[in-house]
Short mmCIF file of C-alpha atoms and ligand atoms in Angstrom, two decimals:
data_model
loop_
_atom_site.label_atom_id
_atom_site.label_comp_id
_atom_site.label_asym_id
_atom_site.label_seq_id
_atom_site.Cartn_x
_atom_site.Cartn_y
_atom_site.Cartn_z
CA UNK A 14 9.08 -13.40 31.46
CA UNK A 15 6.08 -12.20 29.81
CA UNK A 16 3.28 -14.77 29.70
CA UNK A 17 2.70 -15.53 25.42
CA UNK A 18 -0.40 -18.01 25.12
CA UNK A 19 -1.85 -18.96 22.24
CA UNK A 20 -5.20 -20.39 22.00
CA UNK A 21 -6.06 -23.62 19.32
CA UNK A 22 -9.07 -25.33 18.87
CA UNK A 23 -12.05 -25.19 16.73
CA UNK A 24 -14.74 -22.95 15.86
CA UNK A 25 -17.21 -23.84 18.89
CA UNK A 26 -14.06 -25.29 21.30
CA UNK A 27 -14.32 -22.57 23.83
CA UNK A 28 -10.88 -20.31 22.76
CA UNK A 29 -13.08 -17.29 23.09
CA UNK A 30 -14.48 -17.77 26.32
CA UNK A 31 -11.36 -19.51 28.03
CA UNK A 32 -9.17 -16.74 26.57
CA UNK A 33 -11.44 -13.75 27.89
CA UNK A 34 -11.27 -15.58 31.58
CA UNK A 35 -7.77 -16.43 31.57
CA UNK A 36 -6.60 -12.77 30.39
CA UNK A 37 -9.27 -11.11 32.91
CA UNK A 38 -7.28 -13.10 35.56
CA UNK A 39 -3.63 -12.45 34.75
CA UNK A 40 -4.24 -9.02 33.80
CA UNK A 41 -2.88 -9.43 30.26
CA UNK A 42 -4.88 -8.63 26.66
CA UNK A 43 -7.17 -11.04 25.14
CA UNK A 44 -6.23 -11.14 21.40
CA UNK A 45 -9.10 -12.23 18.92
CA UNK A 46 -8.85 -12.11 15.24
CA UNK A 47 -12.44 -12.74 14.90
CA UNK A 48 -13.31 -9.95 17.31
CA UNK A 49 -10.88 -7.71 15.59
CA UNK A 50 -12.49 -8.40 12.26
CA UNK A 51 -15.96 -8.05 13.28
CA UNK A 52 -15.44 -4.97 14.97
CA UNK A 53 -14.09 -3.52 11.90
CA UNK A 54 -17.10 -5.15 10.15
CA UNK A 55 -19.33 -3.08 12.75
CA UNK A 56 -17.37 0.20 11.93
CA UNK A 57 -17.82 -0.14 8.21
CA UNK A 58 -13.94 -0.04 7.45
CA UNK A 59 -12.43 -0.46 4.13
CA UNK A 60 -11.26 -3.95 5.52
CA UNK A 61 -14.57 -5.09 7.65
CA UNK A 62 -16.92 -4.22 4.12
CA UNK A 63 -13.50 -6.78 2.42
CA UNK A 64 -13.73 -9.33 5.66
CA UNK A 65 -17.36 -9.54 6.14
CA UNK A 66 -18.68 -11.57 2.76
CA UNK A 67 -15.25 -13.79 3.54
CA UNK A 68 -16.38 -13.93 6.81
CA UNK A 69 -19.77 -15.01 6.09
CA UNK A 70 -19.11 -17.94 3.61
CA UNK A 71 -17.38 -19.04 6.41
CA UNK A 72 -13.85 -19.04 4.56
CA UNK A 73 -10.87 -17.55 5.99
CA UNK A 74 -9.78 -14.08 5.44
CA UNK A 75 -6.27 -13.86 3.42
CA UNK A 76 -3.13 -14.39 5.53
CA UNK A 77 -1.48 -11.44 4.19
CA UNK A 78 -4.12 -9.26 5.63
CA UNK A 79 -4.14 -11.13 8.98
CA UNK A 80 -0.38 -11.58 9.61
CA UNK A 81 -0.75 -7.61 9.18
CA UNK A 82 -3.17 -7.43 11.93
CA UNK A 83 -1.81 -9.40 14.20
CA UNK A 84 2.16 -8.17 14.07
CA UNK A 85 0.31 -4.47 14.40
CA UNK A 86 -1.55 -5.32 17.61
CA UNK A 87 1.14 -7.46 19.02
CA UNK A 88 3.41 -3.65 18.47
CA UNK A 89 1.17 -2.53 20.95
CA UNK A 90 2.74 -1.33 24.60
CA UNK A 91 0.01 -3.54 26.43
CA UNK A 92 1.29 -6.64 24.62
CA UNK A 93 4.43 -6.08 26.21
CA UNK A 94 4.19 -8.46 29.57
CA UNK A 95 1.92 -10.96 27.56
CA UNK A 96 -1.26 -12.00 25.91
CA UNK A 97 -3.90 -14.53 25.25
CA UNK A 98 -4.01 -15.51 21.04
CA UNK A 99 -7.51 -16.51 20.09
CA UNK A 100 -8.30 -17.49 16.71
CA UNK A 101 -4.79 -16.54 14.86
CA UNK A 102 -2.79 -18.51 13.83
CA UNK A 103 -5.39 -20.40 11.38
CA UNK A 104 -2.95 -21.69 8.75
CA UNK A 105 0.59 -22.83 8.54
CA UNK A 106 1.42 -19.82 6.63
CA UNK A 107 0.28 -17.51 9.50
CA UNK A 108 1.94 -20.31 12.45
CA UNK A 109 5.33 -19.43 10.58
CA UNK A 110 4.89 -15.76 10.08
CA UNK A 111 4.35 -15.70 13.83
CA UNK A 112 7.39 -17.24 14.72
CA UNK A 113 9.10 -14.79 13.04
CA UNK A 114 7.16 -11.81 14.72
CA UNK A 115 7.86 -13.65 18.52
CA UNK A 116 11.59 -13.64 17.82
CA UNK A 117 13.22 -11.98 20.96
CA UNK A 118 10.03 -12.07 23.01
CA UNK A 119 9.14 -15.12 25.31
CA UNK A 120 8.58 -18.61 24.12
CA UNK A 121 4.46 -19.35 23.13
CA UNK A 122 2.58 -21.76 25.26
CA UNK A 123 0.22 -22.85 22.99
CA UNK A 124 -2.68 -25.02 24.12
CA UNK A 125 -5.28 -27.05 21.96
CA UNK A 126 -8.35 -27.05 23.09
CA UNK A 127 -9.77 -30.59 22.18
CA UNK A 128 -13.93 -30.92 21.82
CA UNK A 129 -15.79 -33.55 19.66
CA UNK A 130 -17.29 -32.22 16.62
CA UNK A 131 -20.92 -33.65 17.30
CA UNK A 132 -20.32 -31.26 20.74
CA UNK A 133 -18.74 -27.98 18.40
CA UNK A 134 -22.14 -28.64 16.04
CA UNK A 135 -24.66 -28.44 18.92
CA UNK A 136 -22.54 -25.53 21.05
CA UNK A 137 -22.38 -23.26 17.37
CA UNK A 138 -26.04 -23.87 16.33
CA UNK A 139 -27.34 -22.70 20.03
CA UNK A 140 -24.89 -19.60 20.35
CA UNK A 141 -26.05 -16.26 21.30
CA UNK A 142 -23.51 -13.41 21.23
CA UNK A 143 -24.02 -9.18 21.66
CA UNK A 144 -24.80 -7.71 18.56
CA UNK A 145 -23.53 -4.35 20.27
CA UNK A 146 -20.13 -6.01 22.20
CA UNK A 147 -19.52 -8.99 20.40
CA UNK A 148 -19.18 -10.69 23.31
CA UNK A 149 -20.75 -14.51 23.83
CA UNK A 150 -23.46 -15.37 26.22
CA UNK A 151 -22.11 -17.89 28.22
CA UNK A 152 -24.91 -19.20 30.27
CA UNK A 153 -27.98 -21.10 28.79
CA UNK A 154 -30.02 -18.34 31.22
CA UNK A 155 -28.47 -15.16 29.72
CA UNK A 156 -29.04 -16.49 26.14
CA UNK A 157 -32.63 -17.20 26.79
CA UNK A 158 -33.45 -13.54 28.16
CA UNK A 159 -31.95 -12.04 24.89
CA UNK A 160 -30.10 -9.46 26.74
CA UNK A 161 -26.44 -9.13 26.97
CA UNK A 162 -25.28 -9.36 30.57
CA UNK A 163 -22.44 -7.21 30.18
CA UNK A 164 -23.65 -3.72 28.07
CA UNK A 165 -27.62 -4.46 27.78
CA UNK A 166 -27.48 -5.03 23.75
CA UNK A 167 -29.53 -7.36 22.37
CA UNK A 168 -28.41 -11.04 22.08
CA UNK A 169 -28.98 -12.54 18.27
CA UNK A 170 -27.29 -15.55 16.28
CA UNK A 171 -24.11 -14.54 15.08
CA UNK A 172 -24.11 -14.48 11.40
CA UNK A 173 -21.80 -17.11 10.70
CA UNK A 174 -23.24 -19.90 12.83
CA UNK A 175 -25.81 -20.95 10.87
CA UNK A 176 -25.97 -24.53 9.92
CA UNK A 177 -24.63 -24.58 6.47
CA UNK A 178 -21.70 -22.16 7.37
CA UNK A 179 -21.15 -23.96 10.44
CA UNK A 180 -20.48 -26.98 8.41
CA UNK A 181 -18.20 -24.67 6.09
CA UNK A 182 -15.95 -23.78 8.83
CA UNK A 183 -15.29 -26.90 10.17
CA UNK A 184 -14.33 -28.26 6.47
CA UNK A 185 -12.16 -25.00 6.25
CA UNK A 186 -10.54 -26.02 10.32
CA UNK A 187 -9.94 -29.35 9.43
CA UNK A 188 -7.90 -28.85 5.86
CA UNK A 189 -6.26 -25.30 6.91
CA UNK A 190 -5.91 -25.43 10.63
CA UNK A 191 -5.73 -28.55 11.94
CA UNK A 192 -2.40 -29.38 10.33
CA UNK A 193 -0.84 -26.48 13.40
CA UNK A 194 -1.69 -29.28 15.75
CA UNK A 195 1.45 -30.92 13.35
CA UNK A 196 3.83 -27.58 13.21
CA UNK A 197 3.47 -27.25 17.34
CA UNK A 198 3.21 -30.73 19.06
CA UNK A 199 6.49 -31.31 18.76
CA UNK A 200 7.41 -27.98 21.00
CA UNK A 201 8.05 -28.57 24.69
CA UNK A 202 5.43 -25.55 24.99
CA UNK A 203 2.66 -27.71 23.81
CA UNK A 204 -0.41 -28.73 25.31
CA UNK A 205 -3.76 -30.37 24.89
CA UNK A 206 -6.80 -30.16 27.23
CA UNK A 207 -10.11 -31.44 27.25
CA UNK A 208 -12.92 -29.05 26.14
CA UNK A 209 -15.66 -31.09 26.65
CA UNK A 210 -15.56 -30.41 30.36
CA UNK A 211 -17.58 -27.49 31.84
CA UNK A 212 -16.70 -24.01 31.21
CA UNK A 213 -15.01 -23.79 35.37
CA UNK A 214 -13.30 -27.62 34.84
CA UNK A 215 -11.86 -26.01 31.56
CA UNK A 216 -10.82 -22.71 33.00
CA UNK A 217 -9.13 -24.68 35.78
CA UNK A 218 -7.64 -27.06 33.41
CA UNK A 219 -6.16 -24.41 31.41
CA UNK A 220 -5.07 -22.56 34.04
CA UNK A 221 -2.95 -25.73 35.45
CA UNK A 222 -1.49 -26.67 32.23
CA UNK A 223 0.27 -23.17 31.14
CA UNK A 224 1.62 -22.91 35.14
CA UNK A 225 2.77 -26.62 34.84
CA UNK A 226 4.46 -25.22 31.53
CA UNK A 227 6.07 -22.30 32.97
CA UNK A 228 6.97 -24.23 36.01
CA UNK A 229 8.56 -27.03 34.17
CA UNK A 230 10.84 -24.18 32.77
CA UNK A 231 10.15 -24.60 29.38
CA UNK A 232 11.84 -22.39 27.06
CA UNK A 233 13.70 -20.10 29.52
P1 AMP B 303 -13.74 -16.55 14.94
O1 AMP B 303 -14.48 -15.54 15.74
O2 AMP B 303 -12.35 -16.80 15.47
O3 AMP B 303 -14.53 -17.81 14.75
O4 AMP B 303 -13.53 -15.91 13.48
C1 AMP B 303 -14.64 -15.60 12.66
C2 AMP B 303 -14.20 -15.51 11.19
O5 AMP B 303 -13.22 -14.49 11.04
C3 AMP B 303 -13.55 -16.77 10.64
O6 AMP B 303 -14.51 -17.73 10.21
C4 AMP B 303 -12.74 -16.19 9.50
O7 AMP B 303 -13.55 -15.88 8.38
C5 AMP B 303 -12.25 -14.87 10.08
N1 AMP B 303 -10.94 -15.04 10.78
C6 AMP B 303 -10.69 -14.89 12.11
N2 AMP B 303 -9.39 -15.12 12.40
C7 AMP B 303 -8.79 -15.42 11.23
C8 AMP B 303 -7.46 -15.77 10.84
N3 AMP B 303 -6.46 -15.88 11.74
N4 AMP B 303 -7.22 -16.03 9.51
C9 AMP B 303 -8.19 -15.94 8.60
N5 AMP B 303 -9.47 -15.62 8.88
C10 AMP B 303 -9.79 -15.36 10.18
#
């Protein structure tokens, strides 16, 4: 059974982070929407030069376009024994056009990461991620030397975390993507964890819950 997890929470929750550590250790791809988008961003596509001004007002790129992406990339041979969904679905639109694109594969675990907003405000203003890999700084040390840990780039505020678009996105999580927490609780695949743990107690957490899920049988 391949090993389908899908990652909710809100901007500042952790997905990125918790996905990129549980993928690493089950082998399986980390999928991330934002990533995807700001890579193209980097790369100058036709759709990163459409994405970026979307992407920094802070509003949510159309679902059309991302239910696109994401049925593309989940195509892909290395999707094939599993993956880790971060940041997709965002809307209710793109939660049903995913059940569509998982029919015949392996039920979804899908767990919420849960994190006070006062906590997601602080944790967004003080982020620090590559502006070469994209990838976050997780420790209060690496973001103070300005030097990505993992490829040497230079560590900067992404562009979207400033305070007025920080406040943007969370208006935009709570109408558009909260109401998912509605479509999926009801689905013995469910889950909720606490995010306001630290990043190990989270990582553990996680890893508990989806092998309580699997265990439990759900969905086979
Ligand atoms: P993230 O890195 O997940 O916080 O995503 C950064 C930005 O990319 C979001 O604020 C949106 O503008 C855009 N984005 C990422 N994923 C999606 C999605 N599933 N639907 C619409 N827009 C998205």
């Amino acid at each position: 059974m391949a090993l389908n997890i899908l990652m909710l929470g809100a901007p500042g929750a952790g997905k990125g982070t918790q996905a990129e550590r549980f993928a690493k250790a089950r082998r399986i791809p980390k999928i991330s929407t934002g990533d995807i988008l700001r890579e193209a961003v980097h790369a100058g596509t036709e759709l990163g030069k459409r994405a970026k001004a979307v992407m920094d007002r802070g509003e949510l790129v159309s679902d059309d376009i991302m239910i696109g992406i994401v049925k593309e990339r989940l195509d892909q041979a290395d999707a094939a024994d599993g993956f880790v969904l971060d940041g997709f679905p965002r809307t209710v639109a793109q939660a049903q056009a995913l059940d569509g694109i998982m029919l015949g594969r392996s039920p979804l675990v899908i767990v919420d990461i849960d994190v006070p907003e006062a906590e997601l405000i602080r944790r967004l203003g003080s982020r620090m991620v590559c502006e070469d890999c994209g990838s976050n700084a997780a420790a209060p040390g690496e973001a103070a030397s300005l030097v990505c840990p993992k490829c040497g780039g230079r560590l900067v505020q992404r562009s979207d975390d400033n305070d007025a678009t920080v406040r943007d996105r969370l208006a935009v999580y709570r109408a558009k993507t909260m109401p998912l927490l509605d479509f999926y609780k009801m689905r013995p695949t469910f889950r909720s964890i606490n995010g306001a743990a630290t990043p190990d107690a989270v990582a553990e957490d996680l890893a508990r819950t989806v092998d309580s899920v699997l265990g439990a049988g759900a969905g086979r």
